[in-house]
């Protein structure tokens, strides 16, 4: 090498090195999660209790279930704004099936989930056949599904559904109860709530499909470059439709879980939940440009949102301030995410 | 000389320090000890480089040697990990392309960066639109764009949306855009990769004018023969290191190639081993789509490499895309092995055994956010998946690794997102993707665009083997030597018509150009 081989290593490292950025990015969501837990345990002693853990788990469940659907749709290059309304419609349909048609609860809930799937199918067809932008297509569905839910219930809550309707949302596996000497039951172990189990099982299943299956690979390819995917023989329209169907089914399930917890079906349930779902995906590293995102990231994102809400609540922070904080967290995580892709 | 990279630079060593010494002609640009590391990749390791005013300085090297990275450091896209940059004798560090532009440095990027839904004129003046008050001065915009295009001799409507342009036209727009900056230092990273000879010649004329006006030009191209036309000095990089800088007059193309590759390369094309057999594998009759091509008929035989030659806008890509079902056909029939096909989309074509390697790798070829292995297997996932549709990780990795090795794809790992690879290595990925698909008919649209000489030979050899196995190959190319060196027959296109099919062994560049320019069509 000529004379210039030993140059002054100039101010190249003024900012973070690439490797540092990389680490920060990978662990941004997880790190903030750990930080949150630590902070809240210090500020409020009740935060780390088993009971609170359970209630966080339940709160997170609905965000995570919707977030899984949102992730798949966004990775494939779309967006689904309708899930909040669709979950209300699905839950209301399940309740009415029990109350008006006298269907067995499991069947009624399947019907509710099916309604969610149909809403997703319509979204998918409007996007692929009518070629409407996903934002518009699902915005339309958001209004339609909410309108339907209000319409068929006369905008009233459906209650008096019987104890079995509450089983899915309130039951738990491995719940240990002993009847004490005084005749009152004593809970030894609260068990794992069914919704949390469902969420964990579905997260694992969808994560596995995305990582390991041909269809999962196609989802990424379509979101990364739809034209390249089409020219590689991927059935782009079918893949896109499928992502909306999945999102709709998960919204339907979420609706059933939520209404079951309250043992009441509320046509006004789930307003703005789509934004939580999208936020959890984004916090977890999913790119709105498509082609990038993981279920594990989204689940972490859902926990970040759930824990923030819970912890801020326990510290007596107002709901308005909570919104501000969550908004800032979204901006921060996405900014960190983009750090890695600079220069 | 080959291993003596360190010594090789010494004859010009004085120029490196010239930036600091006021005596003599201070170089426009002097780089010393430039290094750049990306996560897991050392792209440049202490490179020296200088450029004089009124000089065309070529930078050569294999795919992934670090050429584009070096250019991006000059142009303010990347920050160097180490090293100094002297521009007009002053140490500078451009924090963004905008800063470099303000200092008089313009860059034509290897990958096209146009906004598809804006017009040609709007793209050329993007971000610096001529104004009248608050409004864009549409007349000045149009006139300015027209002037830039005229200078290149490019017959492109300034009002046309970029979306509808061919790759070659887009590349001309990129060049026009860079020219419109009136820069003092112009970086051209593979400006001719999509151009035909004619457009390249107009570009060279412009380059000569710029040179006379004292503009310093850095020129990168894998079409090494072009260098004789315009280049003054050549710098060779290998594995991110400076190997040699020489006056072009003092060296030869063969020597440059040897320095790039690290060994002498005796030939450019492999001995053709395949012999086309009689039976037709793909028969196209009367293919027509208004405005694109008309009444195109040809028969591709087993084991044959059929070239598609023509000028810009001759309709070659359009025909290939229609055969593949990527765009609709208005009329005409297709048959594979004598069976009539109805192809509505690429899935039908792929199922029938047709593969199409697209010309535009960024927009149509690659899922750039996905890793190397996922891109290589995308068109043939079924081959590495179980019947239930689960991908077998081991087989998947093995298949991907196989093509990485065979094509010499330079990547730190199979999981590296494709967008982080060099342009030529990205191109190899698309080639690998279609080789893995293993079709009966392969339509290669400018497959060697941006590929270095050594790898080109490897790809030609693979093409020859494909043909030897009885596959029918269509090779669309704008480089006549490639057409002459690799094909059995050449179909010459002019304005959407297949004018004449020539026997490669009995034709030459003149005859092909004659038909490509529209003389002696079949109508006569
Ligand atoms: N942003 C990036 N992140 C990580 N690695 C990169 C990035 N850009 C380039 N590289 C790597 O740096 C090396 C040099 O790349 P560069 O684009 O400079 O090659 P090149 O000489 O221009 O090759 P080609 O002829 O293929 O265009 C390659 O190994 C490439 O993979
Ligand atoms: Mg390059």
PDB file of N, CA and C in Angstrom, chain A residues 95-162:
ATOM      1  N   UNK A  95     -73.130 -14.098  20.695  1.00  0.00           N
ATOM      2  CA  UNK A  95     -74.086 -13.940  21.791  1.00  0.00           C
ATOM      3  C   UNK A  95     -75.512 -14.133  21.293  1.00  0.00           C
ATOM      4  N   UNK A  96     -75.824 -13.545  20.157  1.00  0.00           N
ATOM      5  CA  UNK A  96     -77.189 -13.670  19.629  1.00  0.00           C
ATOM      6  C   UNK A  96     -77.498 -15.116  19.243  1.00  0.00           C
ATOM      7  N   UNK A  97     -76.486 -15.812  18.763  1.00  0.00           N
ATOM      8  CA  UNK A  97     -76.692 -17.223  18.412  1.00  0.00           C
ATOM      9  C   UNK A  97     -77.113 -18.020  19.652  1.00  0.00           C
ATOM     10  N   UNK A  98     -76.500 -17.674  20.779  1.00  0.00           N
ATOM     11  CA  UNK A  98     -76.871 -18.359  22.014  1.00  0.00           C
ATOM     12  C   UNK A  98     -78.258 -17.918  22.469  1.00  0.00           C
ATOM     13  N   UNK A  99     -78.444 -16.625  22.495  1.00  0.00           N
ATOM     14  CA  UNK A  99     -79.654 -16.094  23.103  1.00  0.00           C
ATOM     15  C   UNK A  99     -80.889 -16.262  22.218  1.00  0.00           C
ATOM     16  N   UNK A 100     -80.752 -15.937  20.942  1.00  0.00           N
ATOM     17  CA  UNK A 100     -81.916 -15.945  20.067  1.00  0.00           C
ATOM     18  C   UNK A 100     -82.134 -17.313  19.421  1.00  0.00           C
ATOM     19  N   UNK A 101     -81.024 -17.963  19.024  1.00  0.00           N
ATOM     20  CA  UNK A 101     -81.173 -19.234  18.305  1.00  0.00           C
ATOM     21  C   UNK A 101     -80.992 -20.436  19.217  1.00  0.00           C
ATOM     22  N   UNK A 102     -80.552 -20.191  20.445  1.00  0.00           N
ATOM     23  CA  UNK A 102     -80.383 -21.277  21.392  1.00  0.00           C
ATOM     24  C   UNK A 102     -79.284 -22.259  21.012  1.00  0.00           C
ATOM     25  N   UNK A 103     -78.318 -21.745  20.266  1.00  0.00           N
ATOM     26  CA  UNK A 103     -77.190 -22.611  19.887  1.00  0.00           C
ATOM     27  C   UNK A 103     -76.305 -22.906  21.091  1.00  0.00           C
ATOM     28  N   UNK A 104     -75.630 -24.057  21.069  1.00  0.00           N
ATOM     29  CA  UNK A 104     -74.657 -24.352  22.122  1.00  0.00           C
ATOM     30  C   UNK A 104     -73.532 -23.317  22.054  1.00  0.00           C
ATOM     31  N   UNK A 105     -72.940 -22.997  23.208  1.00  0.00           N
ATOM     32  CA  UNK A 105     -71.944 -21.930  23.258  1.00  0.00           C
ATOM     33  C   UNK A 105     -70.768 -22.168  22.299  1.00  0.00           C
ATOM     34  N   UNK A 106     -70.164 -23.363  22.282  1.00  0.00           N
ATOM     35  CA  UNK A 106     -69.039 -23.548  21.358  1.00  0.00           C
ATOM     36  C   UNK A 106     -69.443 -23.298  19.902  1.00  0.00           C
ATOM     37  N   UNK A 107     -70.604 -23.786  19.521  1.00  0.00           N
ATOM     38  CA  UNK A 107     -71.056 -23.572  18.145  1.00  0.00           C
ATOM     39  C   UNK A 107     -71.272 -22.089  17.869  1.00  0.00           C
ATOM     40  N   UNK A 108     -71.889 -21.438  18.838  1.00  0.00           N
ATOM     41  CA  UNK A 108     -72.164 -20.008  18.670  1.00  0.00           C
ATOM     42  C   UNK A 108     -70.862 -19.244  18.499  1.00  0.00           C
ATOM     43  N   UNK A 109     -69.860 -19.637  19.283  1.00  0.00           N
ATOM     44  CA  UNK A 109     -68.587 -18.923  19.163  1.00  0.00           C
ATOM     45  C   UNK A 109     -67.917 -19.220  17.829  1.00  0.00           C
ATOM     46  N   UNK A 110     -68.051 -20.451  17.375  1.00  0.00           N
ATOM     47  CA  UNK A 110     -67.509 -20.767  16.048  1.00  0.00           C
ATOM     48  C   UNK A 110     -68.188 -19.903  14.991  1.00  0.00           C
ATOM     49  N   UNK A 111     -69.487 -19.721  15.159  1.00  0.00           N
ATOM     50  CA  UNK A 111     -70.203 -18.865  14.209  1.00  0.00           C
ATOM     51  C   UNK A 111     -69.632 -17.450  14.258  1.00  0.00           C
ATOM     52  N   UNK A 112     -69.372 -16.966  15.480  1.00  0.00           N
ATOM     53  CA  UNK A 112     -68.792 -15.630  15.613  1.00  0.00           C
ATOM     54  C   UNK A 112     -67.447 -15.533  14.917  1.00  0.00           C
ATOM     55  N   UNK A 113     -66.615 -16.539  15.167  1.00  0.00           N
ATOM     56  CA  UNK A 113     -65.285 -16.543  14.526  1.00  0.00           C
ATOM     57  C   UNK A 113     -65.439 -16.604  13.012  1.00  0.00           C
ATOM     58  N   UNK A 114     -66.427 -17.401  12.564  1.00  0.00           N
ATOM     59  CA  UNK A 114     -66.691 -17.509  11.126  1.00  0.00           C
ATOM     60  C   UNK A 114     -67.071 -16.160  10.527  1.00  0.00           C
ATOM     61  N   UNK A 115     -67.891 -15.424  11.247  1.00  0.00           N
ATOM     62  CA  UNK A 115     -68.268 -14.087  10.763  1.00  0.00           C
ATOM     63  C   UNK A 115     -67.014 -13.224  10.602  1.00  0.00           C
ATOM     64  N   UNK A 116     -66.109 -13.344  11.576  1.00  0.00           N
ATOM     65  CA  UNK A 116     -64.844 -12.612  11.453  1.00  0.00           C
ATOM     66  C   UNK A 116     -64.099 -13.006  10.189  1.00  0.00           C
ATOM     67  N   UNK A 117     -64.068 -14.321   9.936  1.00  0.00           N
ATOM     68  CA  UNK A 117     -63.380 -14.807   8.741  1.00  0.00           C
ATOM     69  C   UNK A 117     -64.013 -14.269   7.468  1.00  0.00           C
ATOM     70  N   UNK A 118     -65.347 -14.220   7.458  1.00  0.00           N
ATOM     71  CA  UNK A 118     -66.033 -13.709   6.267  1.00  0.00           C
ATOM     72  C   UNK A 118     -65.698 -12.228   6.052  1.00  0.00           C
ATOM     73  N   UNK A 119     -65.691 -11.467   7.145  1.00  0.00           N
ATOM     74  CA  UNK A 119     -65.313 -10.059   7.012  1.00  0.00           C
ATOM     75  C   UNK A 119     -63.907  -9.956   6.412  1.00  0.00           C
ATOM     76  N   UNK A 120     -62.992 -10.806   6.881  1.00  0.00           N
ATOM     77  CA  UNK A 120     -61.634 -10.808   6.347  1.00  0.00           C
ATOM     78  C   UNK A 120     -61.612 -11.163   4.871  1.00  0.00           C
ATOM     79  N   UNK A 121     -62.430 -12.156   4.521  1.00  0.00           N
ATOM     80  CA  UNK A 121     -62.497 -12.570   3.119  1.00  0.00           C
ATOM     81  C   UNK A 121     -62.960 -11.409   2.246  1.00  0.00           C
ATOM     82  N   UNK A 122     -63.980 -10.704   2.728  1.00  0.00           N
ATOM     83  CA  UNK A 122     -64.471  -9.554   1.961  1.00  0.00           C
ATOM     84  C   UNK A 122     -63.352  -8.520   1.819  1.00  0.00           C
ATOM     85  N   UNK A 123     -62.665  -8.237   2.912  1.00  0.00           N
ATOM     86  CA  UNK A 123     -61.516  -7.315   2.824  1.00  0.00           C
ATOM     87  C   UNK A 123     -60.542  -7.766   1.745  1.00  0.00           C
ATOM     88  N   UNK A 124     -60.198  -9.058   1.796  1.00  0.00           N
ATOM     89  CA  UNK A 124     -59.215  -9.593   0.857  1.00  0.00           C
ATOM     90  C   UNK A 124     -59.680  -9.461  -0.585  1.00  0.00           C
ATOM     91  N   UNK A 125     -60.955  -9.762  -0.815  1.00  0.00           N
ATOM     92  CA  UNK A 125     -61.460  -9.696  -2.183  1.00  0.00           C
ATOM     93  C   UNK A 125     -61.547  -8.250  -2.672  1.00  0.00           C
ATOM     94  N   UNK A 126     -61.919  -7.350  -1.773  1.00  0.00           N
ATOM     95  CA  UNK A 126     -61.994  -5.948  -2.188  1.00  0.00           C
ATOM     96  C   UNK A 126     -60.591  -5.446  -2.557  1.00  0.00           C
ATOM     97  N   UNK A 127     -59.591  -5.898  -1.798  1.00  0.00           N
ATOM     98  CA  UNK A 127     -58.226  -5.465  -2.088  1.00  0.00           C
ATOM     99  C   UNK A 127     -57.703  -6.098  -3.378  1.00  0.00           C
ATOM    100  N   UNK A 128     -57.942  -7.411  -3.551  1.00  0.00           N
ATOM    101  CA  UNK A 128     -57.329  -8.080  -4.700  1.00  0.00           C
ATOM    102  C   UNK A 128     -58.164  -7.974  -5.971  1.00  0.00           C
ATOM    103  N   UNK A 129     -59.493  -8.041  -5.825  1.00  0.00           N
ATOM    104  CA  UNK A 129     -60.323  -7.999  -7.035  1.00  0.00           C
ATOM    105  C   UNK A 129     -60.659  -6.592  -7.459  1.00  0.00           C
ATOM    106  N   UNK A 130     -61.159  -5.800  -6.493  1.00  0.00           N
ATOM    107  CA  UNK A 130     -61.527  -4.435  -6.849  1.00  0.00           C
ATOM    108  C   UNK A 130     -60.304  -3.526  -6.862  1.00  0.00           C
ATOM    109  N   UNK A 131     -59.183  -4.054  -6.393  1.00  0.00           N
ATOM    110  CA  UNK A 131     -57.919  -3.302  -6.392  1.00  0.00           C
ATOM    111  C   UNK A 131     -58.021  -1.997  -5.610  1.00  0.00           C
ATOM    112  N   UNK A 132     -58.788  -1.998  -4.531  1.00  0.00           N
ATOM    113  CA  UNK A 132     -58.811  -0.807  -3.687  1.00  0.00           C
ATOM    114  C   UNK A 132     -57.610  -0.856  -2.738  1.00  0.00           C
ATOM    115  N   UNK A 133     -57.099   0.303  -2.375  1.00  0.00           N
ATOM    116  CA  UNK A 133     -55.996   0.290  -1.416  1.00  0.00           C
ATOM    117  C   UNK A 133     -56.474  -0.318  -0.092  1.00  0.00           C
ATOM    118  N   UNK A 134     -55.641  -1.119   0.560  1.00  0.00           N
ATOM    119  CA  UNK A 134     -56.040  -1.787   1.811  1.00  0.00           C
ATOM    120  C   UNK A 134     -56.569  -0.816   2.851  1.00  0.00           C
ATOM    121  N   UNK A 135     -55.979   0.347   2.910  1.00  0.00           N
ATOM    122  CA  UNK A 135     -56.422   1.336   3.893  1.00  0.00           C
ATOM    123  C   UNK A 135     -57.905   1.657   3.691  1.00  0.00           C
ATOM    124  N   UNK A 136     -58.277   1.875   2.441  1.00  0.00           N
ATOM    125  CA  UNK A 136     -59.665   2.227   2.114  1.00  0.00           C
ATOM    126  C   UNK A 136     -60.573   1.018   2.318  1.00  0.00           C
ATOM    127  N   UNK A 137     -60.160  -0.122   1.800  1.00  0.00           N
ATOM    128  CA  UNK A 137     -60.995  -1.317   1.872  1.00  0.00           C
ATOM    129  C   UNK A 137     -61.352  -1.641   3.312  1.00  0.00           C
ATOM    130  N   UNK A 138     -60.359  -1.608   4.188  1.00  0.00           N
ATOM    131  CA  UNK A 138     -60.618  -2.014   5.567  1.00  0.00           C
ATOM    132  C   UNK A 138     -61.250  -0.878   6.380  1.00  0.00           C
ATOM    133  N   UNK A 139     -61.046   0.350   5.919  1.00  0.00           N
ATOM    134  CA  UNK A 139     -61.759   1.465   6.551  1.00  0.00           C
ATOM    135  C   UNK A 139     -63.258   1.296   6.305  1.00  0.00           C
ATOM    136  N   UNK A 140     -63.581   0.905   5.078  1.00  0.00           N
ATOM    137  CA  UNK A 140     -64.989   0.639   4.760  1.00  0.00           C
ATOM    138  C   UNK A 140     -65.541  -0.472   5.639  1.00  0.00           C
ATOM    139  N   UNK A 141     -64.779  -1.541   5.755  1.00  0.00           N
ATOM    140  CA  UNK A 141     -65.231  -2.671   6.571  1.00  0.00           C
ATOM    141  C   UNK A 141     -65.355  -2.271   8.039  1.00  0.00           C
ATOM    142  N   UNK A 142     -64.491  -1.394   8.477  1.00  0.00           N
ATOM    143  CA  UNK A 142     -64.547  -0.915   9.858  1.00  0.00           C
ATOM    144  C   UNK A 142     -65.916  -0.285  10.134  1.00  0.00           C
ATOM    145  N   UNK A 143     -66.384   0.537   9.207  1.00  0.00           N
ATOM    146  CA  UNK A 143     -67.674   1.193   9.397  1.00  0.00           C
ATOM    147  C   UNK A 143     -68.817   0.193   9.232  1.00  0.00           C
ATOM    148  N   UNK A 144     -68.703  -0.651   8.221  1.00  0.00           N
ATOM    149  CA  UNK A 144     -69.784  -1.596   7.931  1.00  0.00           C
ATOM    150  C   UNK A 144     -69.983  -2.574   9.084  1.00  0.00           C
ATOM    151  N   UNK A 145     -68.891  -3.154   9.562  1.00  0.00           N
ATOM    152  CA  UNK A 145     -69.013  -4.160  10.621  1.00  0.00           C
ATOM    153  C   UNK A 145     -69.553  -3.533  11.906  1.00  0.00           C
ATOM    154  N   UNK A 146     -69.072  -2.336  12.215  1.00  0.00           N
ATOM    155  CA  UNK A 146     -69.577  -1.663  13.417  1.00  0.00           C
ATOM    156  C   UNK A 146     -71.058  -1.362  13.264  1.00  0.00           C
ATOM    157  N   UNK A 147     -71.421  -0.887  12.095  1.00  0.00           N
ATOM    158  CA  UNK A 147     -72.824  -0.591  11.830  1.00  0.00           C
ATOM    159  C   UNK A 147     -73.683  -1.839  11.974  1.00  0.00           C
ATOM    160  N   UNK A 148     -73.208  -2.942  11.430  1.00  0.00           N
ATOM    161  CA  UNK A 148     -73.962  -4.196  11.523  1.00  0.00           C
ATOM    162  C   UNK A 148     -74.128  -4.625  12.974  1.00  0.00           C
ATOM    163  N   UNK A 149     -73.046  -4.516  13.739  1.00  0.00           N
ATOM    164  CA  UNK A 149     -73.102  -4.930  15.137  1.00  0.00           C
ATOM    165  C   UNK A 149     -74.140  -4.109  15.897  1.00  0.00           C
ATOM    166  N   UNK A 150     -74.149  -2.819  15.622  1.00  0.00           N
ATOM    167  CA  UNK A 150     -75.120  -1.955  16.297  1.00  0.00           C
ATOM    168  C   UNK A 150     -76.536  -2.260  15.818  1.00  0.00           C
ATOM    169  N   UNK A 151     -76.637  -2.486  14.526  1.00  0.00           N
ATOM    170  CA  UNK A 151     -77.930  -2.747  13.912  1.00  0.00           C
ATOM    171  C   UNK A 151     -78.591  -3.997  14.511  1.00  0.00           C
ATOM    172  N   UNK A 152     -77.872  -5.114  14.519  1.00  0.00           N
ATOM    173  CA  UNK A 152     -78.515  -6.373  14.914  1.00  0.00           C
ATOM    174  C   UNK A 152     -78.779  -6.443  16.412  1.00  0.00           C
ATOM    175  N   UNK A 153     -78.131  -5.541  17.177  1.00  0.00           N
ATOM    176  CA  UNK A 153     -78.412  -5.559  18.615  1.00  0.00           C
ATOM    177  C   UNK A 153     -79.292  -4.391  19.019  1.00  0.00           C
ATOM    178  N   UNK A 154     -79.656  -3.573  18.036  1.00  0.00           N
ATOM    179  CA  UNK A 154     -80.356  -2.357  18.400  1.00  0.00           C
ATOM    180  C   UNK A 154     -79.508  -1.483  19.311  1.00  0.00           C
ATOM    181  N   UNK A 155     -78.209  -1.589  19.155  1.00  0.00           N
ATOM    182  CA  UNK A 155     -77.238  -0.798  19.921  1.00  0.00           C
ATOM    183  C   UNK A 155     -77.298  -1.082  21.421  1.00  0.00           C
ATOM    184  N   UNK A 156     -77.880  -2.217  21.776  1.00  0.00           N
ATOM    185  CA  UNK A 156     -77.941  -2.556  23.209  1.00  0.00           C
ATOM    186  C   UNK A 156     -77.025  -3.746  23.498  1.00  0.00           C
ATOM    187  N   UNK A 157     -76.524  -3.779  24.719  1.00  0.00           N
ATOM    188  CA  UNK A 157     -75.704  -4.907  25.136  1.00  0.00           C
ATOM    189  C   UNK A 157     -76.580  -6.163  25.211  1.00  0.00           C
ATOM    190  N   UNK A 158     -75.999  -7.305  24.861  1.00  0.00           N
ATOM    191  CA  UNK A 158     -76.716  -8.578  24.951  1.00  0.00           C
ATOM    192  C   UNK A 158     -76.230  -9.272  26.218  1.00  0.00           C
ATOM    193  N   UNK A 159     -77.109  -9.404  27.209  1.00  0.00           N
ATOM    194  CA  UNK A 159     -76.666 -10.038  28.451  1.00  0.00           C
ATOM    195  C   UNK A 159     -77.567 -11.220  28.777  1.00  0.00           C
ATOM    196  N   UNK A 160     -77.371 -11.785  29.963  1.00  0.00           N
ATOM    197  CA  UNK A 160     -78.140 -12.965  30.335  1.00  0.00           C
ATOM    198  C   UNK A 160     -77.786 -14.155  29.469  1.00  0.00           C
ATOM    199  N   UNK A 161     -76.474 -14.356  29.254  1.00  0.00           N
ATOM    200  CA  UNK A 161     -76.042 -15.396  28.312  1.00  0.00           C
ATOM    201  C   UNK A 161     -75.754 -16.724  28.997  1.00  0.00           C
ATOM    202  N   UNK A 162     -75.836 -16.731  30.311  1.00  0.00           N
ATOM    203  CA  UNK A 162     -75.584 -17.988  31.021  1.00  0.00           C
ATOM    204  C   UNK A 162     -74.124 -18.158  31.341  1.00  0.00           C
TER     205      UNK A 162
END
